[in-house]
Coordinates of C-alpha atoms in Angstrom, one line a residue:
Chain A
X143 CA -3.5 -26.5 -16.6
X144 CA -3.0 -23.3 -14.6
X145 CA -6.3 -22.3 -13.1
X146 CA -5.8 -20.9 -9.6
X147 CA -7.1 -18.4 -7.2
X148 CA -4.6 -16.2 -5.4
X149 CA -5.7 -14.6 -2.2
X150 CA -3.5 -11.5 -2.0
X151 CA -5.3 -9.4 0.6
X152 CA -8.0 -10.7 2.9
X153 CA -8.5 -8.0 5.5
X154 CA -11.4 -5.6 5.7
X155 CA -11.0 -1.8 5.8
X156 CA -7.5 -1.8 7.5
X157 CA -4.5 -4.0 7.0
X158 CA -3.2 -6.1 9.9
X159 CA 0.2 -7.6 10.4
X160 CA -1.0 -10.8 8.7
X161 CA -3.6 -9.5 6.2
X162 CA -3.4 -6.9 3.5
X163 CA -6.3 -5.1 1.8
X164 CA -8.6 -6.7 -0.7
X165 CA -7.1 -8.3 -3.8
X166 CA -7.9 -11.6 -5.3
X167 CA -6.4 -12.9 -8.6
X168 CA -7.6 -15.7 -10.8
X169 CA -4.9 -17.1 -13.1
X170 CA -6.1 -18.9 -16.1
X171 CA -3.3 -20.3 -18.3
X172 CA -1.3 -17.2 -19.2
X173 CA -3.9 -14.7 -18.2
X174 CA -4.7 -13.1 -14.8
X175 CA -7.9 -11.5 -13.7
X176 CA -7.6 -9.3 -10.6
X177 CA -10.6 -8.6 -8.4
X178 CA -10.0 -5.4 -6.3
X179 CA -6.7 -3.8 -5.8
X180 CA -6.4 -2.4 -2.2
X181 CA -3.3 -0.7 -0.9
X182 CA -0.3 -3.2 -0.9
X183 CA -1.6 -5.3 -3.8
X184 CA 1.4 -4.7 -6.0
X185 CA 3.7 -6.0 -3.3
X186 CA 1.5 -9.1 -2.8
X187 CA 1.2 -9.6 -6.6
X188 CA 5.0 -9.5 -6.9
X189 CA 5.5 -11.9 -4.0
X190 CA 3.0 -14.3 -5.4
X191 CA 5.2 -14.3 -8.6
X192 CA 2.3 -13.2 -10.8
X193 CA 4.5 -10.5 -12.4
X194 CA 3.6 -7.2 -14.0
X195 CA 3.9 -8.0 -17.7
X196 CA 1.3 -10.7 -18.1
X197 CA -1.9 -10.4 -20.0
X198 CA -4.3 -9.2 -17.3
X199 CA -7.5 -7.4 -16.5
X200 CA -8.6 -5.7 -13.3
X201 CA -12.2 -5.6 -11.9
X202 CA -13.1 -3.3 -9.0
X203 CA -16.1 -4.2 -6.9
X204 CA -16.6 -0.7 -5.4
X205 CA -14.9 2.6 -5.1
X206 CA -13.8 2.4 -1.5
X207 CA -10.1 3.2 -0.8
X208 CA -9.3 -0.3 0.7
X209 CA -10.4 -1.9 -2.6
X210 CA -9.0 0.5 -5.2
X211 CA -6.1 2.6 -3.9
X212 CA -3.5 -0.1 -4.8
X213 CA -4.3 0.4 -8.4
X214 CA -2.2 3.5 -8.5
X215 CA 1.0 1.8 -7.5
X216 CA 0.2 -1.2 -9.6
X217 CA -0.2 1.0 -12.7
X218 CA 3.1 2.7 -12.0
X219 CA 5.0 -0.5 -11.2
X220 CA 3.8 -2.1 -14.4
X221 CA 5.3 0.9 -16.2
X222 CA 8.6 0.6 -14.2
X223 CA 8.6 -2.9 -15.5
X224 CA 8.2 -1.6 -19.0
X225 CA 4.9 -3.3 -19.6
X226 CA 3.8 -2.9 -23.2
X227 CA 0.5 -4.9 -23.2
X228 CA -2.7 -3.0 -22.9
X229 CA -4.4 -3.1 -19.5
X230 CA -8.1 -3.1 -19.1
X231 CA -9.7 -2.0 -15.9
X232 CA -13.4 -2.2 -15.1
X233 CA -15.4 -0.9 -12.1
X234 CA -18.3 1.2 -10.9
X235 CA -18.9 4.8 -11.7
X236 CA -15.9 6.8 -10.4
X237 CA -13.2 4.5 -11.6
X238 CA -12.5 6.5 -14.7
X239 CA -12.1 9.8 -12.7
X240 CA -10.0 8.0 -10.1
X241 CA -7.5 6.8 -12.6
X242 CA -7.6 10.0 -14.8
X243 CA -7.3 12.6 -12.0
X244 CA -4.6 10.7 -10.1
X245 CA -2.6 10.3 -13.2
X246 CA -2.8 14.0 -13.7
X247 CA -2.0 15.0 -10.1
X248 CA 0.8 12.4 -9.7
X249 CA 2.0 13.1 -13.2
X250 CA 2.8 9.6 -14.3
X251 CA 3.2 8.5 -17.8
X252 CA 2.7 4.8 -18.7
X253 CA 4.6 2.6 -21.1
X254 CA 1.3 0.9 -22.1
X255 CA -2.2 1.7 -23.0
X256 CA -4.9 1.7 -20.3
X257 CA -8.6 1.3 -20.9
X258 CA -10.8 2.1 -18.0
X259 CA -14.5 1.3 -18.2
X260 CA -17.5 1.9 -16.0
X261 CA -19.7 -1.2 -16.0
X262 CA -23.3 -2.2 -15.7
X263 CA -24.7 -5.6 -14.7
X264 CA -24.2 -8.3 -17.3
X265 CA -21.3 -9.6 -19.3
X266 CA -18.4 -7.2 -18.8
X267 CA -15.4 -9.1 -20.2
X268 CA -15.1 -11.7 -22.9
X269 CA -11.9 -13.8 -23.3
X270 CA -11.8 -16.8 -25.6
X271 CA -11.3 -19.0 -22.5
X272 CA -13.5 -17.3 -20.0
X273 CA -16.2 -14.7 -19.4
X274 CA -16.7 -12.3 -16.6
X275 CA -20.1 -11.1 -15.5
X276 CA -21.1 -8.4 -13.0
X277 CA -24.1 -8.1 -10.8
X278 CA -25.2 -5.5 -8.3
X279 CA -24.3 -6.3 -4.7
X280 CA -25.6 -4.6 -1.6
X281 CA -23.1 -2.3 0.0
X282 CA -23.0 1.3 1.2
X283 CA -22.1 2.6 -2.2
X284 CA -22.5 1.6 -5.9
X285 CA -21.0 -1.9 -5.8
X286 CA -20.7 -5.1 -7.9
X287 CA -20.1 -8.8 -7.5
X288 CA -18.4 -10.7 -10.2
X289 CA -18.6 -14.2 -11.7
X290 CA -15.6 -15.6 -13.6
X291 CA -16.9 -18.4 -15.9
X292 CA -14.7 -20.7 -17.8
X293 CA -15.9 -21.3 -21.4
X294 CA -17.4 -24.6 -22.2
X295 CA -14.7 -27.2 -22.7
X296 CA -14.9 -29.7 -25.6
X297 CA -15.9 -33.2 -24.6
X298 CA -13.5 -36.1 -24.0
X299 CA -11.8 -37.4 -27.1
X300 CA -12.4 -41.1 -27.8
X301 CA -9.3 -42.8 -29.1
X302 CA -11.2 -46.0 -29.8
X303 CA -13.9 -44.2 -31.9
X304 CA -11.2 -42.3 -33.9
X305 CA -9.3 -45.4 -34.7
X306 CA -12.5 -47.3 -35.6
X307 CA -13.5 -44.5 -38.0
X308 CA -10.1 -44.7 -39.7
X309 CA -8.4 -41.7 -38.2
X310 CA -4.8 -42.5 -37.2
X311 CA -3.0 -40.7 -34.3
X312 CA -1.4 -37.4 -35.4
X313 CA -2.4 -34.0 -36.6
X314 CA -5.9 -35.2 -37.6
X315 CA -6.7 -36.0 -34.0
X316 CA -5.7 -32.5 -32.9
X317 CA -8.0 -31.0 -35.7
X318 CA -10.9 -33.1 -34.4
X319 CA -10.2 -32.1 -30.8
X320 CA -10.3 -28.4 -31.8
X321 CA -13.7 -28.8 -33.6
X322 CA -12.6 -29.4 -37.2
X323 CA -13.9 -32.0 -39.6
X324 CA -11.4 -34.4 -41.2
X325 CA -11.3 -36.9 -44.1
X326 CA -10.2 -40.3 -43.0
X327 CA -7.0 -41.2 -44.9
X328 CA -8.0 -44.9 -44.6
X329 CA -11.5 -44.9 -46.0
X330 CA -12.0 -41.4 -47.4
X331 CA -15.1 -40.8 -45.3
X332 CA -15.7 -37.5 -43.4
X333 CA -15.3 -37.7 -39.7
X334 CA -16.9 -34.9 -37.6
X335 CA -15.8 -33.8 -34.1
X336 CA -19.1 -35.0 -32.6
X337 CA -18.3 -38.5 -33.9
X338 CA -15.3 -38.8 -31.6
X339 CA -15.9 -36.3 -28.8
X340 CA -18.1 -36.8 -25.8
X341 CA -20.6 -34.2 -24.7
X342 CA -19.0 -30.8 -24.1
X343 CA -18.2 -30.1 -20.4
X344 CA -19.4 -27.1 -18.5
X345 CA -16.7 -24.7 -17.5
X346 CA -16.0 -23.9 -13.9
X347 CA -17.7 -21.0 -12.2
X348 CA -16.2 -18.8 -9.6
X349 CA -18.1 -16.1 -7.7
X350 CA -16.6 -13.1 -6.0
X351 CA -19.0 -11.1 -3.8
X352 CA -17.0 -8.0 -2.9
X353 CA -18.4 -6.2 0.1
X354 CA -22.1 -7.0 0.5
X355 CA -25.1 -8.1 2.4
X356 CA -26.4 -11.5 1.2
X357 CA -29.2 -10.9 -1.3
X358 CA -31.6 -12.8 -3.6
X359 CA -29.9 -11.2 -6.6
X360 CA -26.6 -12.6 -5.5
X361 CA -28.1 -16.0 -4.6
X362 CA -29.2 -16.4 -8.2
X363 CA -26.0 -14.8 -9.6
X364 CA -23.8 -17.4 -7.8
X365 CA -26.1 -20.4 -8.4
X366 CA -24.1 -23.6 -8.8
X367 CA -20.7 -21.9 -8.5
X368 CA -17.8 -24.3 -8.1
X369 CA -16.1 -21.8 -5.8
X370 CA -17.7 -18.9 -4.0
X371 CA -15.5 -16.2 -2.4
X372 CA -17.8 -14.3 -0.1
X373 CA -17.7 -11.3 2.3
X374 CA -17.3 -12.7 5.8
X375 CA -16.4 -9.5 7.7
X376 CA -18.0 -10.5 10.9
X377 CA -18.8 -13.4 13.3
X378 CA -22.3 -14.1 14.8
X379 CA -21.4 -11.9 17.7
X380 CA -21.2 -8.8 15.5
X381 CA -24.2 -9.6 13.2
X382 CA -25.6 -6.1 14.0
X383 CA -22.4 -4.5 12.6
X384 CA -22.8 -6.6 9.4
X385 CA -26.3 -5.2 9.1
X386 CA -25.3 -1.6 9.7
X387 CA -22.1 -1.6 7.6
X388 CA -23.7 -3.6 4.8
X389 CA -21.4 -6.6 5.1
X390 CA -22.0 -10.3 5.9
X391 CA -21.3 -12.6 8.7
X392 CA -19.6 -15.9 7.9
X393 CA -22.9 -17.7 8.7
X394 CA -24.8 -15.5 6.3
X395 CA -22.2 -16.3 3.6
X396 CA -22.6 -20.0 4.4
X397 CA -26.4 -19.8 4.2
X398 CA -26.2 -18.2 0.8
X399 CA -23.6 -20.7 -0.4
X400 CA -25.9 -23.5 0.7
X401 CA -29.0 -22.1 -1.0
X402 CA -27.0 -21.4 -4.1
X403 CA -25.7 -25.0 -4.1
X404 CA -22.2 -23.9 -4.6
X405 CA -19.4 -26.5 -4.3
X406 CA -17.0 -24.7 -2.0
X407 CA -17.2 -21.5 0.0
X408 CA -14.1 -19.4 0.7
X409 CA -14.5 -16.8 3.4
X410 CA -12.6 -13.6 3.2
X411 CA -12.5 -9.9 4.0
X412 CA -12.3 -10.4 7.8
X413 CA -12.6 -7.5 10.2
X414 CA -9.2 -6.6 11.7
X415 CA -10.7 -7.1 15.2
X416 CA -10.3 -10.9 14.9
X417 CA -6.9 -12.2 15.7
X418 CA -8.1 -15.7 14.7
X419 CA -10.9 -16.4 12.3
X420 CA -11.5 -19.9 13.6
X421 CA -14.9 -18.9 15.2
X422 CA -16.0 -17.5 11.8
X423 CA -15.1 -20.7 10.1
X424 CA -16.9 -22.8 12.7
X425 CA -20.0 -20.8 12.4
X426 CA -20.0 -21.1 8.6
X427 CA -19.4 -24.8 8.7
X428 CA -22.4 -25.3 11.0
X429 CA -24.4 -24.3 7.9
X430 CA -22.2 -25.2 5.0
X431 CA -19.5 -27.7 5.9
X432 CA -17.4 -27.1 2.8
X433 CA -16.2 -23.7 4.0
X434 CA -12.6 -22.5 4.4
X435 CA -11.0 -19.2 5.4
X436 CA -8.8 -17.4 3.0
X437 CA -5.4 -16.1 4.2
X438 CA -2.9 -13.9 2.5
X439 CA -0.7 -15.9 0.2
X440 CA -3.2 -18.7 0.0
X441 CA -3.4 -20.3 -3.5
X442 CA -6.4 -22.4 -4.3
X443 CA -6.2 -24.8 -7.2
X444 CA -9.5 -24.7 -9.1
X445 CA -8.6 -27.8 -11.2
X446 CA -7.7 -30.1 -8.3
Chain B
X1 CA 13.4 11.3 26.1
X2 CA 11.7 9.8 23.1
X3 CA 13.5 11.3 20.0
X4 CA 13.8 8.7 17.4
X5 CA 13.7 8.2 13.6
X6 CA 11.6 5.4 12.3
X7 CA 12.4 4.1 8.8
X8 CA 9.1 2.7 7.6
X9 CA 9.8 2.5 3.8
X10 CA 13.2 2.6 2.2
X11 CA 12.7 1.5 -1.4
X12 CA 12.7 3.7 -4.4
X13 CA 9.8 3.6 -6.9
X14 CA 8.6 0.0 -6.4
X15 CA 8.4 -2.0 -3.2
X16 CA 10.5 -5.2 -2.8
X17 CA 10.0 -8.1 -0.5
X18 CA 12.1 -6.4 2.1
X19 CA 11.5 -2.7 1.5
X20 CA 8.3 -0.7 1.3
X21 CA 7.8 2.7 -0.3
X22 CA 9.0 6.0 1.2
X23 CA 8.0 6.9 4.7
X24 CA 10.1 8.2 7.5
X25 CA 8.8 9.2 10.9
X26 CA 10.5 11.4 13.6
X27 CA 9.0 10.8 17.0
X28 CA 9.6 13.6 19.5
X29 CA 8.1 13.0 22.9
X30 CA 4.4 12.4 22.2
X31 CA 4.4 13.9 18.7
X32 CA 5.3 12.3 15.4
X33 CA 6.3 14.0 12.2
X34 CA 6.0 11.8 9.0
X35 CA 8.0 12.6 6.0
X36 CA 6.4 11.0 2.9
X37 CA 3.7 8.4 2.9
X38 CA 4.1 5.9 0.1
X39 CA 1.8 2.9 -0.4
X40 CA 2.0 0.6 2.6
X41 CA 2.9 3.3 5.2
X42 CA -0.2 2.7 7.3
X43 CA 0.8 -0.9 7.8
X44 CA 4.4 0.0 8.6
X45 CA 3.3 2.7 11.0
X46 CA 1.0 0.2 12.8
X47 CA 3.8 -2.4 13.0
X48 CA 6.2 0.2 14.4
X49 CA 3.6 0.8 17.2
X50 CA 3.3 4.5 16.3
X51 CA -0.5 4.4 16.4
X52 CA -3.0 6.4 14.6
X53 CA -4.3 8.7 17.3
X54 CA -1.1 10.5 18.3
X55 CA -0.5 14.2 17.7
X56 CA 1.1 14.1 14.3
X57 CA 1.9 16.1 11.1
X58 CA 2.7 14.8 7.6
X59 CA 5.2 16.4 5.2
X60 CA 5.3 15.3 1.6
X61 CA 8.5 15.8 -0.4
X62 CA 6.9 15.6 -3.8
X63 CA 3.8 14.4 -5.6
X64 CA 4.9 11.1 -7.0
X65 CA 2.8 8.1 -6.2
X66 CA 5.4 6.2 -4.3
X67 CA 5.7 9.1 -1.9
X68 CA 2.1 10.1 -1.4
X69 CA -0.4 7.3 -2.3
X70 CA -0.2 5.8 1.2
X71 CA -1.8 9.0 2.6
X72 CA -5.2 7.9 1.5
X73 CA -5.2 4.7 3.5
X74 CA -3.6 6.4 6.4
X75 CA -6.3 9.1 6.5
X76 CA -9.0 6.4 6.4
X77 CA -7.4 4.1 9.0
X78 CA -7.0 7.1 11.4
X79 CA -10.8 7.5 11.0
X80 CA -11.4 3.8 11.5
X81 CA -9.5 4.3 14.8
X82 CA -11.8 7.1 15.6
X83 CA -9.1 9.8 15.7
X84 CA -10.3 13.1 16.9
X85 CA -7.2 15.2 16.9
X86 CA -6.7 17.5 13.9
X87 CA -4.2 16.3 11.3
X88 CA -2.0 18.7 9.4
X89 CA -0.5 17.8 6.0
X90 CA 2.0 19.9 4.1
X91 CA 3.4 19.3 0.7
X92 CA 4.0 20.8 -2.8
X93 CA 1.4 22.1 -5.2
X94 CA -1.1 19.3 -5.9
X95 CA -1.4 18.0 -2.4
X96 CA -4.6 19.8 -1.7
X97 CA -6.2 18.5 -4.9
X98 CA -4.9 15.0 -4.3
X99 CA -6.6 14.8 -0.9
X100 CA -9.7 16.7 -1.9
X101 CA -10.5 14.8 -5.1
X102 CA -9.7 11.4 -3.7
X103 CA -11.9 12.1 -0.7
X104 CA -14.7 12.9 -3.1
X105 CA -14.2 10.0 -5.5
X106 CA -13.7 7.4 -2.7
X107 CA -16.4 9.1 -0.6
X108 CA -14.8 8.9 2.8
X109 CA -15.8 10.9 5.7
X110 CA -13.3 11.5 8.5
X111 CA -13.8 11.6 12.3
X112 CA -11.3 14.4 12.6
X113 CA -10.4 17.7 10.9
X114 CA -7.7 17.7 8.2
X115 CA -5.7 20.8 7.2
X116 CA -3.8 20.4 3.9
X117 CA -1.3 23.1 3.0
X118 CA 0.8 23.8 -0.1
X119 CA 4.2 25.0 1.1
X120 CA 7.0 27.4 0.0
X121 CA 10.6 27.2 1.1
X122 CA 11.1 28.5 4.7
X123 CA 9.6 27.7 8.0
X124 CA 6.6 25.4 7.4
X125 CA 5.7 24.1 10.9
X126 CA 6.2 25.5 14.4
X127 CA 5.8 23.3 17.4
X128 CA 6.9 24.5 20.9
X129 CA 9.5 21.8 20.9
X130 CA 10.7 21.8 17.2
X131 CA 10.5 23.6 13.9
X132 CA 10.3 22.2 10.4
X133 CA 11.8 24.0 7.4
X134 CA 11.4 23.3 3.7
X135 CA 13.8 23.9 0.9
X136 CA 13.6 23.2 -2.8
X137 CA 15.3 20.0 -3.9
X138 CA 16.2 19.0 -7.4
X139 CA 14.0 16.3 -8.7
X140 CA 11.9 15.7 -11.8
X141 CA 9.0 17.7 -10.4
X142 CA 8.2 20.3 -7.8
X143 CA 10.0 18.9 -4.8
X144 CA 11.1 19.8 -1.3
X145 CA 13.7 18.7 1.3
X146 CA 13.0 19.2 4.9
X147 CA 14.9 20.0 8.1
X148 CA 13.5 19.0 11.5
X149 CA 15.1 21.2 14.1
X150 CA 14.7 20.7 17.8
X151 CA 14.2 24.0 19.7
X152 CA 17.1 25.3 21.8
X153 CA 17.2 23.5 25.0
X154 CA 17.9 25.2 28.4
X155 CA 21.4 24.9 29.7
X156 CA 22.4 22.3 32.3
X157 CA 21.2 23.0 35.8
X158 CA 23.9 23.4 38.4
X159 CA 22.8 21.8 41.7
X160 CA 25.9 23.3 43.4
X161 CA 25.1 26.8 42.4
X162 CA 21.4 26.5 43.3
X163 CA 22.3 25.3 46.8
X164 CA 25.0 28.0 47.2
X165 CA 22.4 30.7 46.3
X166 CA 20.1 29.3 49.0
X167 CA 17.6 27.5 46.8
X168 CA 16.7 24.1 48.2
X169 CA 15.6 21.1 46.1
X170 CA 12.0 21.1 45.2
X171 CA 9.5 23.1 43.1
X172 CA 11.8 26.2 43.0
X173 CA 14.4 24.2 41.1
X174 CA 11.8 23.2 38.5
X175 CA 10.8 26.9 38.1
X176 CA 14.4 27.9 37.5
X177 CA 14.9 25.0 35.0
X178 CA 11.8 26.3 33.1
X179 CA 13.1 29.8 32.9
X180 CA 11.4 31.5 35.9
X181 CA 13.0 33.7 38.6
X182 CA 12.6 32.7 42.3
X183 CA 13.1 34.2 45.7
X184 CA 15.5 32.2 47.9
X185 CA 13.6 31.1 51.0
X186 CA 16.9 31.1 52.9
X187 CA 18.2 34.6 52.2
X188 CA 15.3 36.4 50.4
X189 CA 17.5 37.2 47.4
X190 CA 16.2 36.9 43.8
X191 CA 17.8 34.0 41.9
X192 CA 17.6 34.2 38.1
X193 CA 17.7 31.1 35.7
X194 CA 21.0 32.3 34.2
X195 CA 22.5 32.2 37.7
X196 CA 22.1 28.4 37.9
X197 CA 21.8 27.3 34.2
X198 CA 24.7 26.7 31.8
X199 CA 24.6 28.1 28.3
X200 CA 21.5 27.0 26.4
X201 CA 22.2 24.0 24.1
X202 CA 21.5 23.9 20.4
X203 CA 18.7 21.5 19.5
X204 CA 19.4 18.6 17.2
X205 CA 19.0 19.0 13.4
X206 CA 17.8 16.3 11.1
X207 CA 17.8 16.7 7.4
X208 CA 15.5 14.7 5.0
X209 CA 16.4 15.1 1.3
X210 CA 13.5 13.4 -0.4
X211 CA 14.3 12.5 -4.0
X212 CA 17.0 14.8 -5.3
X213 CA 20.3 15.5 -7.0
X214 CA 22.9 16.9 -4.6
X215 CA 22.8 20.7 -4.9
X216 CA 24.5 23.8 -3.3
X217 CA 21.1 24.8 -2.0
X218 CA 20.7 21.5 -0.1
X219 CA 24.4 21.7 1.0
X220 CA 23.7 24.9 2.8
X221 CA 20.2 23.8 4.0
X222 CA 21.7 20.7 5.7
X223 CA 24.8 22.4 7.1
X224 CA 25.8 20.9 10.5
X225 CA 22.9 18.5 10.7
X226 CA 23.2 15.8 13.4
X227 CA 21.6 13.3 11.1
X228 CA 21.2 13.6 7.4
X229 CA 18.8 11.1 5.6
X230 CA 19.7 11.3 1.9
X231 CA 18.5 9.9 -1.4
X232 CA 20.9 7.0 -2.3
X233 CA 19.0 5.5 -5.1
X234 CA 22.1 4.3 -7.0
X235 CA 25.6 2.9 -6.7
X236 CA 28.6 4.3 -8.6
X237 CA 27.8 1.9 -11.4
X238 CA 24.5 3.6 -12.1
X239 CA 25.7 7.2 -11.7
X240 CA 24.3 8.0 -15.1
X241 CA 20.8 6.8 -14.0
X242 CA 21.1 9.1 -11.0
X243 CA 21.8 12.0 -13.3
X244 CA 19.0 11.2 -15.7
X245 CA 16.4 10.4 -13.1
X246 CA 17.4 13.2 -10.8
X247 CA 18.4 11.0 -7.9
X248 CA 21.8 10.6 -6.1
X249 CA 24.3 7.9 -5.8
X250 CA 25.3 6.9 -2.3
X251 CA 28.8 8.5 -3.0
X252 CA 27.1 11.8 -4.0
X253 CA 25.1 11.7 -0.8
X254 CA 28.3 11.1 1.2
X255 CA 30.1 14.0 -0.6
X256 CA 27.3 16.4 0.3
X257 CA 27.3 15.0 3.9
X258 CA 31.0 15.6 4.2
X259 CA 30.9 19.2 2.8
X260 CA 27.9 20.0 5.0
X261 CA 29.8 18.7 8.0
X262 CA 26.9 16.6 9.2
X263 CA 27.4 14.2 12.1
X264 CA 25.8 11.1 10.6
X265 CA 24.6 10.1 7.1
X266 CA 21.7 7.6 6.7
X267 CA 21.3 6.3 3.2
X268 CA 17.8 5.4 2.0
X269 CA 15.5 5.2 -1.1
X270 CA 17.4 2.3 -2.7
X271 CA 16.7 1.2 -6.2
X272 CA 14.9 -2.1 -6.2
X273 CA 17.6 -3.6 -8.4
X274 CA 19.9 -4.0 -5.5
X275 CA 19.4 -7.2 -3.5
X276 CA 22.1 -6.0 -1.1
X277 CA 23.0 -2.3 -0.5
X278 CA 26.5 -3.2 0.9
X279 CA 28.3 -1.8 -2.2
X280 CA 26.4 1.5 -1.8
X281 CA 27.4 1.7 1.9
X282 CA 31.0 1.0 1.0
X283 CA 31.1 3.6 -1.7
X284 CA 29.6 6.2 0.7
X285 CA 32.0 5.3 3.5
X286 CA 35.0 5.9 1.2
X287 CA 34.0 9.5 1.3
X288 CA 32.2 9.9 4.6
X289 CA 32.9 7.0 7.1
X290 CA 29.9 7.8 9.4
X291 CA 27.4 6.5 6.9
X292 CA 24.9 3.7 7.4
X293 CA 22.1 2.2 5.3
X294 CA 18.5 2.4 6.4
X295 CA 16.3 -0.6 6.3
X296 CA 12.6 -1.1 6.9
X297 CA 11.8 -1.2 10.6
X298 CA 15.1 0.4 11.6
X299 CA 14.8 2.8 14.5
X300 CA 17.5 5.4 15.1
X301 CA 17.8 6.9 18.5
X302 CA 18.7 10.6 18.0
X303 CA 19.5 11.1 21.7
X304 CA 22.0 8.3 22.0

């Protein structure tokens, strides 16, 4: 199954030769959820082969230019590609005006419908296969972190039990696997899904911090995440900057990841001052060994 | 002397792997004039080594996203680089609102003063070393073409004449070269600049079409240009698209260049449908042999 995280822009504030501005995509089967859309996102999306016509939804963490300006070009390029599917965009207060006023000033029509919504903490998007939740983060302006949570998956199908209950291989198996009752053609008895399926499995949980200080609210929001993508703008050396500019050091990200008992920490949103982020990774691993650094073009397979 | 044209974005409407959105810079000594600022310009400017703290001025041809959205990131990155010099931005109606409203919505302060002006045809910028003129072009919205015209340069200094008139090498030569009269220390006679300088030389003229159909107005505006940078969105095959979308084919650009008796034609703003633009160059050269295609990162030395 396709369930991947695409790191499309991993620099903080200004792009560098190697890193573009914030954009992360989670692809789930045929759907894509974008988190932030900094300048240059449309080019990175295109290069990653994600395309402009897929079913997708955009979430903005906060209304700073380096996280949202790329939305304008993305909207227009989707139109140039004759997109027809509706596009939903969610973000903090200001996102509606941003899209509306720029569409007026730049005079661009679109080939598809756009819905822009200003969110509050809680469930912000419901898809049959996943849910997206928002929670307040701690940055210099109104800002949100997100959790992408895969829906519970049905338990493992037991071939042995199905055969024992008189249900032969074929369409009846599929019906059971999808939660339907069937009548055994062998013995006429009713077989229910719970007779042949193991306990349902928890879906994967992915956390996206956006720009933020670590906080208790976020600690609880990201609890038990399989993957946590967290603001790591600074190294220990610049901890004071993290405090002043309401960002996190990689060590702070790691401390939160450890306390939240997440499975894997992916550091991102690096200050452009670092040519190499190896010191930031080292500092994070001292606290939470299962930490890696994102880089532009990196694809992380959630299923593997 | 540094007098160069930097092609920082040469794609039309949507960026490709190889080409970013419209941005062209003319560097003149320590000054840079930018023409258009599509998404991704700040990254291209940075990679070209043009820096964010130089004396510079921005001209926008028209208020379409692919020509102006990059301004937002550029403004912010200049601020991140603690720019202190004032920045002037000129463009069509809408440019003032675009900057003002986005600054409000994205809440960004700047470390420097910004002046944004809506222009009319005529002289729009006066620098001691060059002038910039605007003229109406023919696109789908209110749009301008620009001419960058180097100021007249003093005539060639004749060492022979200076020595014959009793002016020895040294500061007096410099004074004469800069238009000042001097008294010969040898014979006490007044020597005027015209006694030792040849006829003043016409400055170089560079035309930038922006997005446009060819027109009589532009033909006369670009008359005798040393370099003409012209909309070449399409090849012959897509001439109908050029007509409908108010762009030009490379052949149309070449016809105008020929009639305007320009020295060199540089084709740019290519439709993303062309993997290679060699057909467009060939079609232009059939009409005007001194045609070349721009590519991202290309630097053209105007002096050479």
